Every structure is written in structure tokens, then in C-alpha cells.
Coordinates of C-alpha atoms and ligand atoms in Angstrom, one line a residue:
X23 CA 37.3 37.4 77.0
X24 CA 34.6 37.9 79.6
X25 CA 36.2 39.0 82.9
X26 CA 35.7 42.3 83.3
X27 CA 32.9 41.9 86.3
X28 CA 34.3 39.0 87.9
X29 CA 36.4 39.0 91.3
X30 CA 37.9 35.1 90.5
X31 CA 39.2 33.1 87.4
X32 CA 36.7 30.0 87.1
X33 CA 37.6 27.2 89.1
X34 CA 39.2 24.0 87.6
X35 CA 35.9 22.4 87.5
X36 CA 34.4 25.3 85.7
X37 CA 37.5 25.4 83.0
X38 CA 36.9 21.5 82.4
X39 CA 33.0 21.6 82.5
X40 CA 32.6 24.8 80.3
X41 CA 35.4 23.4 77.4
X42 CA 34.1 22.6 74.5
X43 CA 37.1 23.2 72.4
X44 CA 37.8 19.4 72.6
X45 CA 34.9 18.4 70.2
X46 CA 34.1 22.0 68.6
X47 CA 37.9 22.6 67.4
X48 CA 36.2 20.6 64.6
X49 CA 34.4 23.6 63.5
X50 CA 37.2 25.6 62.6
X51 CA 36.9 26.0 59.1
X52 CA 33.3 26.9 59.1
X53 CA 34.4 29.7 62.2
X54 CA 37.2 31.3 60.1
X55 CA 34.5 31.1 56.9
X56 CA 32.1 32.8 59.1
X57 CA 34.4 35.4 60.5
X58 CA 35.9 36.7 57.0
X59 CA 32.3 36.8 55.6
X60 CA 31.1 39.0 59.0
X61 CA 34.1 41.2 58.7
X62 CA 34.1 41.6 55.0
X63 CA 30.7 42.9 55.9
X64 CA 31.6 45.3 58.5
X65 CA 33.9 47.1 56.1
X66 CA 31.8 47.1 53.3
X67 CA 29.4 48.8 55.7
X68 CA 31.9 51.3 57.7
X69 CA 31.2 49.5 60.9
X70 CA 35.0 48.8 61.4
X71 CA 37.8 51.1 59.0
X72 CA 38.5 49.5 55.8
X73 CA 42.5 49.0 57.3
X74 CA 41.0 47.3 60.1
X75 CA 39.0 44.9 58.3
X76 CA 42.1 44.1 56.4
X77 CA 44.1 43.4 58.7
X78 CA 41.5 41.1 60.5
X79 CA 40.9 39.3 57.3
X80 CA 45.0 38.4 56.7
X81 CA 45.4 37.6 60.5
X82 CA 42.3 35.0 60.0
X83 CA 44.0 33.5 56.7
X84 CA 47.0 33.1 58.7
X85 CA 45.3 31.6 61.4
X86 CA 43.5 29.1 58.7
X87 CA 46.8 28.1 57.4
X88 CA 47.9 27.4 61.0
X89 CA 45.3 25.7 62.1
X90 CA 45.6 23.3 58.8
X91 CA 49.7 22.7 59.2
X92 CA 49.7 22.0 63.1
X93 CA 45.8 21.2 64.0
X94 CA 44.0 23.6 66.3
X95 CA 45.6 24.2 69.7
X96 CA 43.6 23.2 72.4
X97 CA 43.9 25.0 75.8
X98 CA 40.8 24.8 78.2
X99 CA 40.9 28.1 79.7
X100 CA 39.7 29.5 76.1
X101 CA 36.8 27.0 76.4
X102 CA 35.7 26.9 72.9
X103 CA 37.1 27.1 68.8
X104 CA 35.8 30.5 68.6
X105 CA 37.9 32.1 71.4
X106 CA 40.5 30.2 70.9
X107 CA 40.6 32.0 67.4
X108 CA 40.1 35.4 68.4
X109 CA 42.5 35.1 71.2
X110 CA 45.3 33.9 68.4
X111 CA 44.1 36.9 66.5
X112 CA 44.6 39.3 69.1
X113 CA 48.1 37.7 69.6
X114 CA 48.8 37.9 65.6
X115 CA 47.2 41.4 65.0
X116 CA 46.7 43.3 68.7
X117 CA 44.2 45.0 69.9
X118 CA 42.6 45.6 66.3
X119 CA 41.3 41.6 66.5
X120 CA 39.0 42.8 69.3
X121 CA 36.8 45.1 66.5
X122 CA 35.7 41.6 64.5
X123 CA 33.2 40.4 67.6
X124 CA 31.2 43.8 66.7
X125 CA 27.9 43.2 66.2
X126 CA 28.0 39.4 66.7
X127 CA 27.8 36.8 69.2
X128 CA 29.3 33.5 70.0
X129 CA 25.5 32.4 70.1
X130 CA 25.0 33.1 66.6
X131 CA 28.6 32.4 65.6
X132 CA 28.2 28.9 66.5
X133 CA 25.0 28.5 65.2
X134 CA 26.0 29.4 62.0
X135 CA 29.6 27.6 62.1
X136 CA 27.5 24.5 63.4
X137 CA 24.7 25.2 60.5
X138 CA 27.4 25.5 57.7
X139 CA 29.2 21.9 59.1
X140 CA 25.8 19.9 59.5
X141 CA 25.2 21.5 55.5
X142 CA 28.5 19.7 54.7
X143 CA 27.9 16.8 56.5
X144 CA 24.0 16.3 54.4
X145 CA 25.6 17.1 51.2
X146 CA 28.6 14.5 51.9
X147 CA 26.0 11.9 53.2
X148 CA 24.0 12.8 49.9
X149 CA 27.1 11.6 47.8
X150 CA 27.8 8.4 49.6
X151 CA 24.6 7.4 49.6
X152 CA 24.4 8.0 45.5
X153 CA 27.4 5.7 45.7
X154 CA 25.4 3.0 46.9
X155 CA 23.0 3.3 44.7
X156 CA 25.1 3.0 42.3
X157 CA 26.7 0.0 43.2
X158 CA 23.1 -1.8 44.3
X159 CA 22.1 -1.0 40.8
X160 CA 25.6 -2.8 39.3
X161 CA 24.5 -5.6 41.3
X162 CA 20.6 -6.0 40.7
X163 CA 21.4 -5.5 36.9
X164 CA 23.6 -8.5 37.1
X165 CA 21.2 -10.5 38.7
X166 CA 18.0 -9.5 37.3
X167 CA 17.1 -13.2 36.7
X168 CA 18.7 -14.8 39.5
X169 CA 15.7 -16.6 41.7
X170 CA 16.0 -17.0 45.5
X171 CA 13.3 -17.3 47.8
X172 CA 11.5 -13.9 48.9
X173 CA 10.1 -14.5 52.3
X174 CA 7.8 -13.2 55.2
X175 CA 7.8 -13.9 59.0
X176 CA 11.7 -15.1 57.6
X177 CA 9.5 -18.3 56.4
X178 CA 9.7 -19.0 52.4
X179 CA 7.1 -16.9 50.8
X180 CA 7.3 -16.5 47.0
X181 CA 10.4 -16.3 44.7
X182 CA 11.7 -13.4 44.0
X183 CA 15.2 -12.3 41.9
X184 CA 17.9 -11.4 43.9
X185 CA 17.7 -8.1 41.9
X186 CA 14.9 -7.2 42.7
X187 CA 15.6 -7.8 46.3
X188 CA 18.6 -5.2 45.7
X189 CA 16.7 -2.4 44.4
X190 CA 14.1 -2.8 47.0
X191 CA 17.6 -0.9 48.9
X192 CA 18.0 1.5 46.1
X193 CA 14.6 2.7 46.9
X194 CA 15.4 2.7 50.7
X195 CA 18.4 5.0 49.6
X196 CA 16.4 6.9 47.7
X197 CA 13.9 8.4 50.8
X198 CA 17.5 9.1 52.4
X199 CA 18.6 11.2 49.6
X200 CA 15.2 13.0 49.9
X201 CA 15.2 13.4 53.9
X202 CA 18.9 15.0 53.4
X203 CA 17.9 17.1 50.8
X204 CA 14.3 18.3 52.9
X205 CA 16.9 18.9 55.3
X206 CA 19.3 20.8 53.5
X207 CA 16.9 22.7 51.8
X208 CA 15.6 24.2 55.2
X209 CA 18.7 25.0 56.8
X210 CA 19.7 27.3 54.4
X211 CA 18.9 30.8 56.6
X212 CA 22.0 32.0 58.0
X213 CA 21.7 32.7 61.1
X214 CA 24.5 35.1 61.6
X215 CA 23.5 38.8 63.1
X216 CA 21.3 37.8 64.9
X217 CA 23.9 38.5 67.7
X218 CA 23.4 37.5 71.4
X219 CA 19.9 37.2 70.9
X220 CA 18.1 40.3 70.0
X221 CA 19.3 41.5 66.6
X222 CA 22.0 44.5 66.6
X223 CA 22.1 48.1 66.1
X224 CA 24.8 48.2 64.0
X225 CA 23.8 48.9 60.6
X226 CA 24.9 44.9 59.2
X227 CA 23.8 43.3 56.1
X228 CA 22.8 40.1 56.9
X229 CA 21.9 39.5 53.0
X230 CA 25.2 40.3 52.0
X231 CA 26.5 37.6 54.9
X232 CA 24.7 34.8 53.8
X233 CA 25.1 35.1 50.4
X234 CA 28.3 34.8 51.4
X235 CA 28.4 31.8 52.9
X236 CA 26.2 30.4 50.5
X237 CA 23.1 30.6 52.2
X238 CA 20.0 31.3 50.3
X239 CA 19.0 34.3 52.7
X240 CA 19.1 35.2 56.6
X241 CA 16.9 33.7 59.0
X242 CA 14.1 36.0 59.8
X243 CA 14.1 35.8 63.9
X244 CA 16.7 36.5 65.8
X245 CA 15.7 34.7 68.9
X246 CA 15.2 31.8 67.0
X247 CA 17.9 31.9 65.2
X248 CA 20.3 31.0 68.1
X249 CA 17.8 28.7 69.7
X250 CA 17.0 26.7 67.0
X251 CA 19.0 23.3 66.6
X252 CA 16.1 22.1 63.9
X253 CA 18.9 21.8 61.6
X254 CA 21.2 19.1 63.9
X255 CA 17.8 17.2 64.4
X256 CA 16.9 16.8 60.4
X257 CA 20.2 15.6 59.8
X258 CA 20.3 13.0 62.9
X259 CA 16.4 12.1 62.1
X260 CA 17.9 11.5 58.2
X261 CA 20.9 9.9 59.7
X262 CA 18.8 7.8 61.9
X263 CA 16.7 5.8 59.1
X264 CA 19.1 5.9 56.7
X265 CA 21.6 3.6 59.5
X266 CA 18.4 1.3 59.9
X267 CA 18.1 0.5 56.7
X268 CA 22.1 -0.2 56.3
X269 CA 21.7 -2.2 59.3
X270 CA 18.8 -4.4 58.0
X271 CA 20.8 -4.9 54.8
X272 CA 23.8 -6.0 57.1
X273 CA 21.2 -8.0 59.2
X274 CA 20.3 -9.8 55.9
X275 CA 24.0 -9.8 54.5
X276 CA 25.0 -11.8 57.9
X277 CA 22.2 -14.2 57.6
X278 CA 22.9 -14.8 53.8
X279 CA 26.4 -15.7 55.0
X280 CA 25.7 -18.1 57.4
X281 CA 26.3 -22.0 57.0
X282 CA 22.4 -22.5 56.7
X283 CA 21.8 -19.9 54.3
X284 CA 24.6 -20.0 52.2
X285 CA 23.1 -17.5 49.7
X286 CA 26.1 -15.3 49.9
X287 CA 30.0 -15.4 50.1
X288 CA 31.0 -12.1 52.2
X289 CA 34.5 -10.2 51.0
X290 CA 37.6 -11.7 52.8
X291 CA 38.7 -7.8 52.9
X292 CA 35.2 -6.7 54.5
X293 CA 35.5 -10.6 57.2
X294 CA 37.6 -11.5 60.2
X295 CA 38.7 -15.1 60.9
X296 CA 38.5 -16.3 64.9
X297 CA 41.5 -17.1 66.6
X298 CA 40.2 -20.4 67.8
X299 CA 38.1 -22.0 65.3
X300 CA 39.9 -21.8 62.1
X301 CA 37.2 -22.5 60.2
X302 CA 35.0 -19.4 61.1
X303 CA 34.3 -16.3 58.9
X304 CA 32.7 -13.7 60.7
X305 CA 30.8 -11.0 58.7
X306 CA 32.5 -8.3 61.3
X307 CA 31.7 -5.2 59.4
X308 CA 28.3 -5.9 58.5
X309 CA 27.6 -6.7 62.7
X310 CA 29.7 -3.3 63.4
X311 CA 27.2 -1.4 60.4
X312 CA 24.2 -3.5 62.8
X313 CA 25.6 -2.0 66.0
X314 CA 26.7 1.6 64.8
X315 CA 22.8 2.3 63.7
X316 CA 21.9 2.0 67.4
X317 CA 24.3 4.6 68.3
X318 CA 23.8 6.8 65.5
X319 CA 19.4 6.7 66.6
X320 CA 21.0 7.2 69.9
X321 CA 22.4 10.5 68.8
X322 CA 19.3 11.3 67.3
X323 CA 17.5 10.8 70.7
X324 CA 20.4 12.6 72.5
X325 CA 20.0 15.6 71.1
X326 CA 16.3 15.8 71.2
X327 CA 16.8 15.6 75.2
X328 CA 18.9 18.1 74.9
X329 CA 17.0 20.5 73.6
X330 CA 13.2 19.2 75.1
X331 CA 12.8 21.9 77.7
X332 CA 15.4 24.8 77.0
X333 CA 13.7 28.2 77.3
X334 CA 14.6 30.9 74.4
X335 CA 17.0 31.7 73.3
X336 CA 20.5 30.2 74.1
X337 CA 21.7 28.0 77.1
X338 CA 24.7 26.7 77.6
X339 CA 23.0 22.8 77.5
X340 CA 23.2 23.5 73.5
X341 CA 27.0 23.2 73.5
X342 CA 25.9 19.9 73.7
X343 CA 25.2 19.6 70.3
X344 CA 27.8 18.7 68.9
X345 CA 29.7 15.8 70.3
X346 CA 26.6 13.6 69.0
X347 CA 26.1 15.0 65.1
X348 CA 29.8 14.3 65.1
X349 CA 30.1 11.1 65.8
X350 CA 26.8 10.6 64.1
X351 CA 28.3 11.4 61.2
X352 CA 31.6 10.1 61.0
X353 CA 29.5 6.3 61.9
X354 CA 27.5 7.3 58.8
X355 CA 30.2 7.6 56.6
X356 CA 31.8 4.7 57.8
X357 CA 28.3 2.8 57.4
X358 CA 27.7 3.5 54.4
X359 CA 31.5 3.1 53.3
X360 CA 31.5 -0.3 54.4
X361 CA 27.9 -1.4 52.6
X362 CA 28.8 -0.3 49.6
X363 CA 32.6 -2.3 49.5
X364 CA 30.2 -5.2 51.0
X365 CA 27.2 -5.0 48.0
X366 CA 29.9 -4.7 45.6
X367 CA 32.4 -7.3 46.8
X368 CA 30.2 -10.1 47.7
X369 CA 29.7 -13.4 45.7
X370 CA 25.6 -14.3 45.3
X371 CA 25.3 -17.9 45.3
X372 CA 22.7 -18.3 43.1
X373 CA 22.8 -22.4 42.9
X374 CA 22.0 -22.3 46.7
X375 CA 19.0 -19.6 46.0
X376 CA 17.6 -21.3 43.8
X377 CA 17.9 -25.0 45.6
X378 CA 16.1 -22.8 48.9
X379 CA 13.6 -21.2 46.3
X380 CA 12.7 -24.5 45.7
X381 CA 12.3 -26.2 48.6
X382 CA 10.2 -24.3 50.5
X383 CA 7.0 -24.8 48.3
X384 CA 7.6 -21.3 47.4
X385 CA 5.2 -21.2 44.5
X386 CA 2.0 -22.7 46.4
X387 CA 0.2 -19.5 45.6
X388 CA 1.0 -20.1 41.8
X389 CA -1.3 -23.0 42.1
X390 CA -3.9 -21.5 44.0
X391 CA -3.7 -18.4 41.2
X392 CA -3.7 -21.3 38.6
X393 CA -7.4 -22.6 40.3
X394 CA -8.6 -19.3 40.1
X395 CA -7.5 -17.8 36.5
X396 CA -7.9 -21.5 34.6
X397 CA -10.6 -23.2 37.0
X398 CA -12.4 -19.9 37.8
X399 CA -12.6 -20.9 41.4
X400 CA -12.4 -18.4 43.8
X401 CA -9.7 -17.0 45.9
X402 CA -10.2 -18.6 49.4
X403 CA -11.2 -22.1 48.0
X404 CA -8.2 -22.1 45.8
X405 CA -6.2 -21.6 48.9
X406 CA -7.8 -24.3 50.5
X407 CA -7.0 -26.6 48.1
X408 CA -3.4 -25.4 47.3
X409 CA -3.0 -26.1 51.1
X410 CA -3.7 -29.8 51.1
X411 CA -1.6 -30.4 48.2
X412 CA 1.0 -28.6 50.0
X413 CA 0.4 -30.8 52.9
X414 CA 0.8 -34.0 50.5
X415 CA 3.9 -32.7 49.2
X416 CA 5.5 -32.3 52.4
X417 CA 4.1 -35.8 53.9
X418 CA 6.2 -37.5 51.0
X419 CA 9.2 -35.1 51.2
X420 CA 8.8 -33.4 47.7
X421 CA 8.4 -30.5 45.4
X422 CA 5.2 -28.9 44.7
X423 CA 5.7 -30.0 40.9
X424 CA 6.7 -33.3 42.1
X425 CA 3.4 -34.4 43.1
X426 CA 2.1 -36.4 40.6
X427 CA -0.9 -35.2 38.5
X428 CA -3.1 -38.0 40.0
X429 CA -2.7 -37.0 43.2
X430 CA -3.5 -33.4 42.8
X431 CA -6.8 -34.7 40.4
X432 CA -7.5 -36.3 43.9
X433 CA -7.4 -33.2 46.0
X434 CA -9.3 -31.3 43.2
X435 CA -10.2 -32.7 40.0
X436 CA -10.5 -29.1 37.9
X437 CA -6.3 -29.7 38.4
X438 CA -4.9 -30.6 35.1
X439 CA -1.6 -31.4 33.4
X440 CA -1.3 -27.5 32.7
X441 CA -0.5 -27.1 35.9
X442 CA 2.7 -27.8 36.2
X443 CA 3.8 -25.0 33.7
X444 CA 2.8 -22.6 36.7
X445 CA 4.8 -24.6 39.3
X446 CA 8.4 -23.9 38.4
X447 CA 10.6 -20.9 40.1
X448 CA 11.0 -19.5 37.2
X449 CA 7.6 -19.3 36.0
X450 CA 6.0 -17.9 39.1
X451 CA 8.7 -14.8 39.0
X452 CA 8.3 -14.2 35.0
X453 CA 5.0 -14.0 35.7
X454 CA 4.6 -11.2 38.2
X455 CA 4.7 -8.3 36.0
X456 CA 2.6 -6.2 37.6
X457 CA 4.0 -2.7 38.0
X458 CA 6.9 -2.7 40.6
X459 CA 6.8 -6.4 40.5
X460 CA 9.5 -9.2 40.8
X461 CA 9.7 -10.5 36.9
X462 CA 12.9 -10.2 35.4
X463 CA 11.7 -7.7 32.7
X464 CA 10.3 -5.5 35.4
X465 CA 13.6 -5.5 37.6
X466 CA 15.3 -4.3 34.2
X467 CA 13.0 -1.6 33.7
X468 CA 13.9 0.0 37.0
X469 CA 17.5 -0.8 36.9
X470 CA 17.0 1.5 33.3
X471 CA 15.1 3.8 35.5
X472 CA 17.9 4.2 37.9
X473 CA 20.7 4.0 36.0
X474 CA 19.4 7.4 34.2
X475 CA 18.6 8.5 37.0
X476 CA 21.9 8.2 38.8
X477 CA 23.5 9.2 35.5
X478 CA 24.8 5.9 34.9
X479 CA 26.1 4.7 31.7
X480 CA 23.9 2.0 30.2
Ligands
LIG509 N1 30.9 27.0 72.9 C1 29.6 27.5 72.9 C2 28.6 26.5 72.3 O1 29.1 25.6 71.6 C3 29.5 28.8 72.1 C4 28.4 29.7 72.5 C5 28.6 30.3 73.8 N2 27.7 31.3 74.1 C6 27.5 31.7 75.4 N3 26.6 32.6 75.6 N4 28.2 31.2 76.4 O2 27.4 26.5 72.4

């Protein structure tokens, strides 16, 4: 494709170095999409004969259906998906194929082929994450009421409902959505015609291109437009804190099914047994959605290194781009596969929520809020107080609302029988109702929110 001034073929160090059709074969749908649009184009426009453009268009369909019957062939020495295409061209059509690379690039060719794949990729990580929401919202509806114990530090704080707890996800999800569609909504300049680097004199119409494609309108530089990888980089920085938070919910999923915990019973579909202790359930694919996250911020970080110091416009360091939005994405879909099966398949044990809700004077700061609404004492004293009956409690090994009223008189005699109204689970969460808060009522009203947002039925 290139060897008109050269004396020697590369060497085979050159061939394997300079090959990305491996990875980039990947692409091909989004080349041939780019190609018919470009030389649509350039016979609407009299660049190439209307015959010509004709002829290039069928030998590209053929090529498409090829490419989807026996995968795309891949042969080194045509180093990457778009030569490999025009080379089966010129083998379908002849010399003819040779007029489609007019007035374009391969630097702006695989920017937008790479562009138009990284739009899919958003879009489909959009979807599966509206899945999840979904399902988090079947689940926290379900449980609205269901009391386990909400903590900080991992110590028991306050209760909380287990739906509550899930939505606190939906939200999560929700930021995704809204970094992949900040993304998406900037990457929609096409970057084709810009050519090598400079623009072309060829009379093109880059509007008519990116409508095309689908593209809202051209990008407006041309040496930015085959330098810039900002596109990649939104999707992997989306990626990247959307695969935290699925591996904190795994982290908390694996937790919840230990022995200790026992808050949750994991799907034997989504578990592995050991192959020496029979008794063993391992939470596999909520570890593997833990690990992938690393991996998929290592991508993220990848990428940025790769571009850090590259001078305008292309080098050949951005062929690099690729192999990690790839397998970025294809650990995100499988992340976020495997934690919605897991939300939706897994038993909540509420009777061993509850039990821990209970046990780990959880609603100490509904006594010290009792001292200050019905004793009018402040804040900080209140705390004081709720801290040595706490310390009673524990030295005789019960409940806060155990303790008998005497006892509490003792530590602070504005404590009456009252009291103990305030003391149960279930009246600490019904009465956090502040906006956003963990009462029942208010878990319902955002699961109402969500469902109609999400298009839910009720
Ligand atoms: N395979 C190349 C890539 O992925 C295509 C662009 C090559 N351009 C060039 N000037 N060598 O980046």
C-alpha cells in the first residue's frame, strides 16, 4: 500500500510490531460503515465517477457479508483492518478500489471507525446499566422495610432498610448513565476528512459524511481530529467508576455472604464449590467483578500514558488504543452482567439483619436524640450520657432497650419510661424521614421516583 519509495519489504520484526489487525479486525463494521458513507460522498460530489462509486460500494457490501460468514482474515503483512479491506477490494473490484482512499487517510479512518465503536460501546454500557437499575429497584421495593444494620468504619452505626441500602446503588448507576451520556454527547464530531492531517483539497462534504454516520456534525480541526483520543478516555474514565462501584457492591455482596455476616445467600448459578472443603461456597463472580475493576482503571490509566506526551497530530503509539477500550469494555459488560444476575438472584436474610441491627447498639443515637427533643438537653451532653448507658448495656451483655428504666434514671434522671418507644429498630428507621432518608416511606417514594423514571410498571 505504501512501497513505492522503499528499496526493502519491512523486516519480520517490523511486520509483527506494526500489526494491529489482531485487535483492530474488531473494527470492521464501523470501517466498511465509514467507507460506504466516504464514497457515497465522493460520487455525490464528482470526486470519483458515479460507476466507480458503485462499484466500490457493492465490492464493500460483499466484503461485509464476508467478513460476517468467515470472520476477518488476518494476515500481518496488511498490518491493520483498514488495509486488509482495501486490499480485498482491490482483489474483488481491481484497480477501481484504489479511487475510495481519495481524499482520506487511515489517520482519520481509524479515528472515526474507533469513534463510531467507543459510541456503541457507551450506548451499550448505557442499557446494561438501566438493567441494573432496574433490577436494584425490584429488589429495594421488596425490601423497603427490611431493617439491617447501616454502618461506618464497617462498625454498627444506625439501622437502615436493606432497600435503602440498594438504591443508594441505583444512584451510583445513575452518575454512570450521566458520565456515558457527557461522553457520548461529545463524541459526536466525525472526524472523517480531515485526511492525513491537514484537511484536503478535494471538494468533500464532510456534513453530508457525518450525518451519515449519525454524527451530529464534523469536527471543526483537522489536526485535532486525528490526534484526539478524548473520546476513548471519557468512556474508560466512565468505565472506570462505574467498575468501582460494581466492585464495592461485590465487596459488600462477598461480606454479606460470609459465615459471620450471614445477611445474604449468593445464587448457586452465580457460586463455585472447592474441591476440598465440601462445605465451601465461594462468591466467585462477585471476587472476579472485584478484580476486573482493577483492570478495567488499568485501562483507563493505560491509555492516558499513551497519549501523555504525543506531539500533533498522529503517531503510530495511538494504535495503541485499542487493545485496552476493548477489553475494557467487554469486562464491563461482563461486570455488570454478572451484578445484575447477582442483585436479582440473591436471598436477603432479613432474620439475620435484623438480629445484627440489634445487637450492635445500633440505635444509641436514638437515645441521645430522645435527651435532646423530649429532655431539651443539648447535643454533646446527650451523647455523653447515651455513651455510659451504652457502656452499662454492654458490661451486662444486653440490648440498649434491655436496660432497665432504673438504671438509665441512674445515669440521667430526665430518662423516662418513654424512652423505650425510641429504642426499637424499627422505630429509629420509621423515624428518619428527612428527605433522602432511610424510613420505609421515604425508600418508597424513591423506588416511585425510579420506577417512572426507568419506565417501570408500578
Ligand atoms: N492501524 C493504525 C492505527 O490503528 C491506522 C492508522 C495508521 N496511520 C498511519 N499513518 N500509519 O492507528
Amino acid at each position: 500500500m505504501w512501497g513505492g519509495r522503499f528499496a526493502a519489504g519491512p523486516s519480520a520484526i517490523m511486520r509483527e510490531i506494526n500489526a494491529s489487525i489482531p485487535f483492530d479486525k474488531a473494527l470492521w463494521r464501523h470501517d466498511i460503515a465509514a467507507s460506504q458513507a466516504h464514497v457515497a460522498m465522493l460520487g455525490a460530489r464528482g470526486i470519483v465517477a458515479a460507476d466507480d462509486a458503485r462499484a466500490i460500494a457493492a465490492g464493500l457490501a460483499q466484503i461485509a457479508a464476508e467478513y460476517e460468514a468467515d470472520g476477518v482474515p488476518e494476515d500481518w503483512d496488511l498490518e491493520d483492518i483498514h488495509m486488509t479491506t482495501e486490499s480485498r477490494l482491490a482483489a474483488l473490484i481491481g484497480p477501481v478500489a484504489g479511487r475510495l482512499h481519495t481524499a482520506r487517510s487511515r489517520n482519520d479512518q481509524v479515528a472515526a471507525d474507533f469513534r463510531m465503536w467507543v459510541r456503541d460501546a457507551s450506548r451499550a454500557a448505557d442499557a446494561a446499566l438501566a438493567a441494573f437499575q432496574t433490577v436494584l429497584v425490584e429488589r429495594a421495593d421488596e425490601h423497603a422495610a427490611t431493617i439491617m444494620p447501616g454502618f461506618t468504619h464497617l462498625q454498627t452505626a444506625q439501622p437502615v432498610t436493606l432497600g435503602h441500602h440498594l438504591m443508594a446503588y441505583y444512584e451510583m448507576a445513575g452518575r454512570d448513565r450521566s458520565r456515558f451520556g457527557a461522553a457520548l454527547a461529545r463524541m459526536d464530531e466525525c472526524p472523517l476528512g480531515a485526511a492525513a492531517l491537514a484537511g484536503t483539497g478535494f471538494p468533500i462534504d464532510r456534513h453530508a459524511v457525518a450525518a451519515a454516520l449519525g454524527f451530529a456534525a464534523p469536527t471543526a480541526n483537522s489536526l485535532d481530529s486525528v490526534s484526539d483520543r478524548d473520546f476513548a478516555l471519557d468512556y474508560l474514565a466512565a468505565a472506570a467508576q462505574c467498575a468501582l462501584h460494581l466492585s464495592r457492591l461485590a465487596e459488600e455482596l462477598i461480606l454479606w455472604a460470609s459465615q459471620p455476616f450471614g445477611f445474604a445467600v449468593l445464587p448457586d448459578d452465580l457460586s463455585t464449590g472447592s474441591s476440598i472443603m465440601p462445605q465451601k461456597k465461594n462468591p466467585d463472580a462477585a471476587e472476579l467483578v472485584r478484580g476486573h475493576s482493577g483492570r478495567i482503571v488499568g485501562a483507563l490509566m493505560s491509555l492516558m500514558m499513551t497519549m501523555k506526551g504525543l506531539p500533533l497530530a498522529y503517531s503510530k503509539d495511538m494504535q495503541d488504543d485499542k487493545p485496552p477500550v476493548f477489553e475494557a469494555a467487554s469486562l464491563l459488560d461482563l461486570s455488570l452482567a454478572a451484578m445484575t444476575a447477582m442483585i436479582a438472584g440473591t436471598t436477603f436474610r432479613a432474620d439475620r439483619m435484623r438480629a445484627a441491627a440489634e445487637a450492635g447498639y445500633a440505635t444509641a443515637t436514638d437515645l441521645a436524640d430522645w435527651l435532646v427533643r423530649e429532655g431539651g438537653i443539648p447535643f454533646r451532653e446527650a451523647h455523653h450520657i447515651t455513651g455510659a448507658a451504652v457502656k452499662l448495656a454492654e458490661s451486662r451483655g444486653t440490648a440498649l432497650d434491655q436496660v432497665a428504666l432504673a438504671d438509665l434514671q441512674a445515669i440521667d434522671p430526665r430518662i423516662d419510661a418513654r424512652v423505650f418507644a425510641a429504642l426499637s429498630v424499627d422505630a429509629s428507621v420509621a423515624a428518619r424521614t428527612s428527605y433522602g432518608g432511610t424510613a420505609p416511606g421515604e425508600v418508597r417514594k424513591r423506588v416511585a421516583a425510579a420506577r417512572q423514571a426507568l419506565g417501570m410498571t408500578e
